[in-house]
mmCIF file of C-alpha atoms in Angstrom:
data_model
loop_
_atom_site.group_PDB
_atom_site.id
_atom_site.type_symbol
_atom_site.label_atom_id
_atom_site.label_comp_id
_atom_site.label_asym_id
_atom_site.label_seq_id
_atom_site.Cartn_x
_atom_site.Cartn_y
_atom_site.Cartn_z
ATOM 1 C CA MET A 1 -40.006 16.943 38.810
ATOM 2 C CA ARG A 2 -38.389 18.660 35.842
ATOM 3 C CA ARG A 3 -35.489 16.245 35.972
ATOM 4 C CA ARG A 4 -37.839 13.263 35.694
ATOM 5 C CA GLY A 5 -39.431 14.845 32.637
ATOM 6 C CA LEU A 6 -36.065 15.212 30.921
ATOM 7 C CA VAL A 7 -35.085 11.637 31.728
ATOM 8 C CA ALA A 8 -38.433 10.373 30.423
ATOM 9 C CA LEU A 9 -38.023 12.429 27.233
ATOM 10 C CA ALA A 10 -34.509 11.011 26.707
ATOM 11 C CA LEU A 11 -35.809 7.453 27.157
ATOM 12 C CA VAL A 12 -38.614 8.058 24.647
ATOM 13 C CA ALA A 13 -36.122 9.499 22.130
ATOM 14 C CA LEU A 14 -33.832 6.505 22.608
ATOM 15 C CA ALA A 15 -36.691 4.050 22.124
ATOM 16 C CA ALA A 16 -37.832 5.892 18.991
ATOM 17 C CA GLY A 17 -34.343 5.816 17.501
ATOM 18 C CA ALA A 18 -33.991 9.591 17.483
ATOM 19 C CA LEU A 19 -30.356 9.520 18.533
ATOM 20 C CA PRO A 20 -27.691 10.372 15.910
ATOM 21 C CA GLY A 21 -26.779 7.396 13.735
ATOM 22 C CA ALA A 22 -29.895 5.419 14.613
ATOM 23 C CA ASP A 23 -31.438 6.036 11.186
ATOM 24 C CA GLU A 24 -28.325 5.221 9.171
ATOM 25 C CA PRO A 25 -29.170 2.670 6.496
ATOM 26 C CA ARG A 26 -27.426 -0.666 6.451
ATOM 27 C CA ALA A 27 -24.477 -0.567 4.087
ATOM 28 C CA PRO A 28 -21.548 -2.680 2.947
ATOM 29 C CA ARG A 29 -17.996 -1.563 3.774
ATOM 30 C CA ILE A 30 -15.041 -2.763 1.725
ATOM 31 C CA ARG A 31 -11.502 -3.230 3.018
ATOM 32 C CA VAL A 32 -8.432 -4.900 1.543
ATOM 33 C CA GLU A 33 -5.533 -6.470 3.417
ATOM 34 C CA PRO A 34 -2.847 -5.409 2.707
ATOM 35 C CA ASP A 35 -3.720 -2.230 0.778
ATOM 36 C CA THR A 36 -0.238 -1.963 -0.792
ATOM 37 C CA PHE A 37 2.509 -4.418 -1.544
ATOM 38 C CA ASP A 38 6.109 -4.001 -2.695
ATOM 39 C CA PHE A 39 7.704 -7.034 -4.330
ATOM 40 C CA GLY A 40 11.148 -5.589 -3.681
ATOM 41 C CA ARG A 41 13.694 -6.262 -6.423
ATOM 42 C CA ALA A 42 13.169 -8.618 -9.369
ATOM 43 C CA GLN A 43 14.716 -9.520 -12.690
ATOM 44 C CA PRO A 44 13.099 -8.731 -16.054
ATOM 45 C CA GLY A 45 10.904 -11.488 -17.494
ATOM 46 C CA LYS A 46 9.459 -12.611 -14.141
ATOM 47 C CA THR A 47 5.830 -13.077 -13.096
ATOM 48 C CA LEU A 48 5.253 -11.980 -9.501
ATOM 49 C CA ARG A 49 2.220 -13.089 -7.477
ATOM 50 C CA LYS A 50 0.501 -11.768 -4.359
ATOM 51 C CA GLU A 51 -2.806 -12.716 -2.747
ATOM 52 C CA PHE A 52 -4.853 -9.961 -1.110
ATOM 53 C CA THR A 53 -7.989 -10.388 1.008
ATOM 54 C CA ILE A 54 -11.112 -8.347 0.261
ATOM 55 C CA ARG A 55 -13.376 -8.053 3.330
ATOM 56 C CA ASN A 56 -16.891 -6.757 3.951
ATOM 57 C CA PHE A 57 -16.967 -5.226 7.428
ATOM 58 C CA GLY A 58 -20.361 -3.585 6.837
ATOM 59 C CA ASP A 59 -23.822 -4.830 7.702
ATOM 60 C CA ALA A 60 -25.190 -5.336 4.168
ATOM 61 C CA GLU A 61 -24.143 -7.490 1.213
ATOM 62 C CA LEU A 62 -21.073 -6.222 -0.677
ATOM 63 C CA LEU A 63 -21.275 -6.531 -4.455
ATOM 64 C CA ILE A 64 -18.028 -6.318 -6.412
ATOM 65 C CA GLU A 65 -19.049 -4.680 -9.683
ATOM 66 C CA GLY A 66 -15.686 -4.921 -11.400
ATOM 67 C CA VAL A 67 -11.940 -5.374 -11.042
ATOM 68 C CA SER A 68 -9.453 -3.721 -13.400
ATOM 69 C CA THR A 69 -5.765 -2.816 -13.549
ATOM 70 C CA THR A 70 -3.846 0.192 -14.801
ATOM 71 C CA CYS A 71 -1.528 -1.799 -17.094
ATOM 72 C CA GLY A 72 -1.616 -4.927 -19.220
ATOM 73 C CA CYS A 73 1.379 -6.213 -17.241
ATOM 74 C CA THR A 74 -0.879 -6.543 -14.178
ATOM 75 C CA ALA A 75 -3.825 -8.913 -13.764
ATOM 76 C CA ALA A 76 -6.273 -9.512 -10.913
ATOM 77 C CA LEU A 77 -8.621 -12.431 -10.326
ATOM 78 C CA LEU A 78 -11.280 -12.278 -7.599
ATOM 79 C CA ALA A 79 -12.609 -15.538 -6.147
ATOM 80 C CA GLU A 80 -16.096 -14.206 -5.286
ATOM 81 C CA ARG A 81 -18.115 -11.162 -6.342
ATOM 82 C CA THR A 82 -20.707 -11.180 -3.531
ATOM 83 C CA LEU A 83 -19.669 -10.991 0.108
ATOM 84 C CA ALA A 84 -22.037 -11.275 3.053
ATOM 85 C CA PRO A 85 -21.423 -9.046 6.082
ATOM 86 C CA GLY A 86 -18.232 -10.294 7.731
ATOM 87 C CA GLY A 87 -17.293 -12.264 4.608
ATOM 88 C CA SER A 88 -14.036 -12.249 2.680
ATOM 89 C CA ALA A 89 -12.634 -13.328 -0.679
ATOM 90 C CA ALA A 90 -9.177 -13.857 -2.140
ATOM 91 C CA LEU A 91 -7.904 -11.435 -4.793
ATOM 92 C CA ARG A 92 -4.968 -12.894 -6.706
ATOM 93 C CA VAL A 93 -2.732 -10.302 -8.380
ATOM 94 C CA THR A 94 0.083 -10.968 -10.848
ATOM 95 C CA LEU A 95 2.639 -8.450 -12.085
ATOM 96 C CA GLU A 96 4.893 -9.232 -15.035
ATOM 97 C CA THR A 97 8.245 -7.455 -15.091
ATOM 98 C CA ARG A 98 8.623 -8.090 -18.862
ATOM 99 C CA ARG A 99 11.517 -6.025 -20.245
ATOM 100 C CA TYR A 100 10.996 -3.148 -17.854
ATOM 101 C CA SER A 101 13.862 -1.600 -15.943
ATOM 102 C CA GLY A 102 13.662 0.539 -12.822
ATOM 103 C CA ARG A 103 10.716 1.246 -10.555
ATOM 104 C CA LEU A 104 7.226 0.005 -11.534
ATOM 105 C CA GLU A 105 4.084 0.964 -9.663
ATOM 106 C CA ARG A 106 0.674 -0.272 -10.755
ATOM 107 C CA GLN A 107 -2.842 -0.225 -9.349
ATOM 108 C CA VAL A 108 -5.681 -2.701 -9.070
ATOM 109 C CA LEU A 109 -9.071 -0.959 -9.019
ATOM 110 C CA VAL A 110 -12.044 -2.634 -7.325
ATOM 111 C CA ARG A 111 -15.506 -1.118 -7.941
ATOM 112 C CA SER A 112 -18.219 -2.018 -5.439
ATOM 113 C CA ASN A 113 -21.527 -0.915 -3.951
ATOM 114 C CA ASP A 114 -19.821 0.481 -0.826
ATOM 115 C CA PRO A 115 -21.260 4.022 -0.642
ATOM 116 C CA LYS A 116 -18.182 5.408 1.145
ATOM 117 C CA THR A 117 -15.537 3.666 -0.992
ATOM 118 C CA PRO A 118 -17.053 2.868 -4.402
ATOM 119 C CA LEU A 119 -13.569 2.620 -5.959
ATOM 120 C CA LEU A 120 -10.921 0.851 -3.891
ATOM 121 C CA GLN A 121 -7.300 1.243 -5.051
ATOM 122 C CA ILE A 122 -4.645 -1.356 -4.314
ATOM 123 C CA ARG A 123 -1.040 -0.440 -5.120
ATOM 124 C CA VAL A 124 1.663 -2.917 -6.105
ATOM 125 C CA GLY A 125 5.257 -2.091 -6.921
ATOM 126 C CA VAL A 126 8.605 -3.610 -7.829
ATOM 127 C CA THR A 127 12.066 -2.425 -8.722
ATOM 128 C CA VAL A 128 13.173 -4.247 -11.880
ATOM 129 C CA GLU A 129 16.916 -4.653 -12.057
ATOM 130 C CA ALA A 130 18.643 -3.920 -15.358
ATOM 131 C CA ALA A 131 19.048 -6.975 -17.574
ATOM 132 C CA LYS A 132 22.568 -8.389 -17.440
ATOM 133 C CA ALA A 133 24.526 -8.444 -20.681
ATOM 134 C CA PRO A 134 25.301 -11.948 -22.011
#
């Protein structure tokens, strides 16, 4: 008889949503693919391009509040700022090697309403070869 009471209590708790995680609010979840990219080796004076994919794998609308970069030699353009659950958008990143020489590493920063990852960091890098003398 006691066992039936425990089973009944468990079923009532399940129906009421009293199990862990049942009361979690709906939320967006941001992810980028890939999260880093290395252009390898490049010459000075080149403009390098890479397209990333921003995805919302949460169960609420993802709002991209802003996109910035850590250097004027890097730019990022996002196709859409609002992503439905399961949605995705292209993020086009350019990196100019200018007159740099050696290893460059820059970041693209994506601010969103994802409560777990409000600031997403994407890393891009390149090794700029020394300019050849004329």
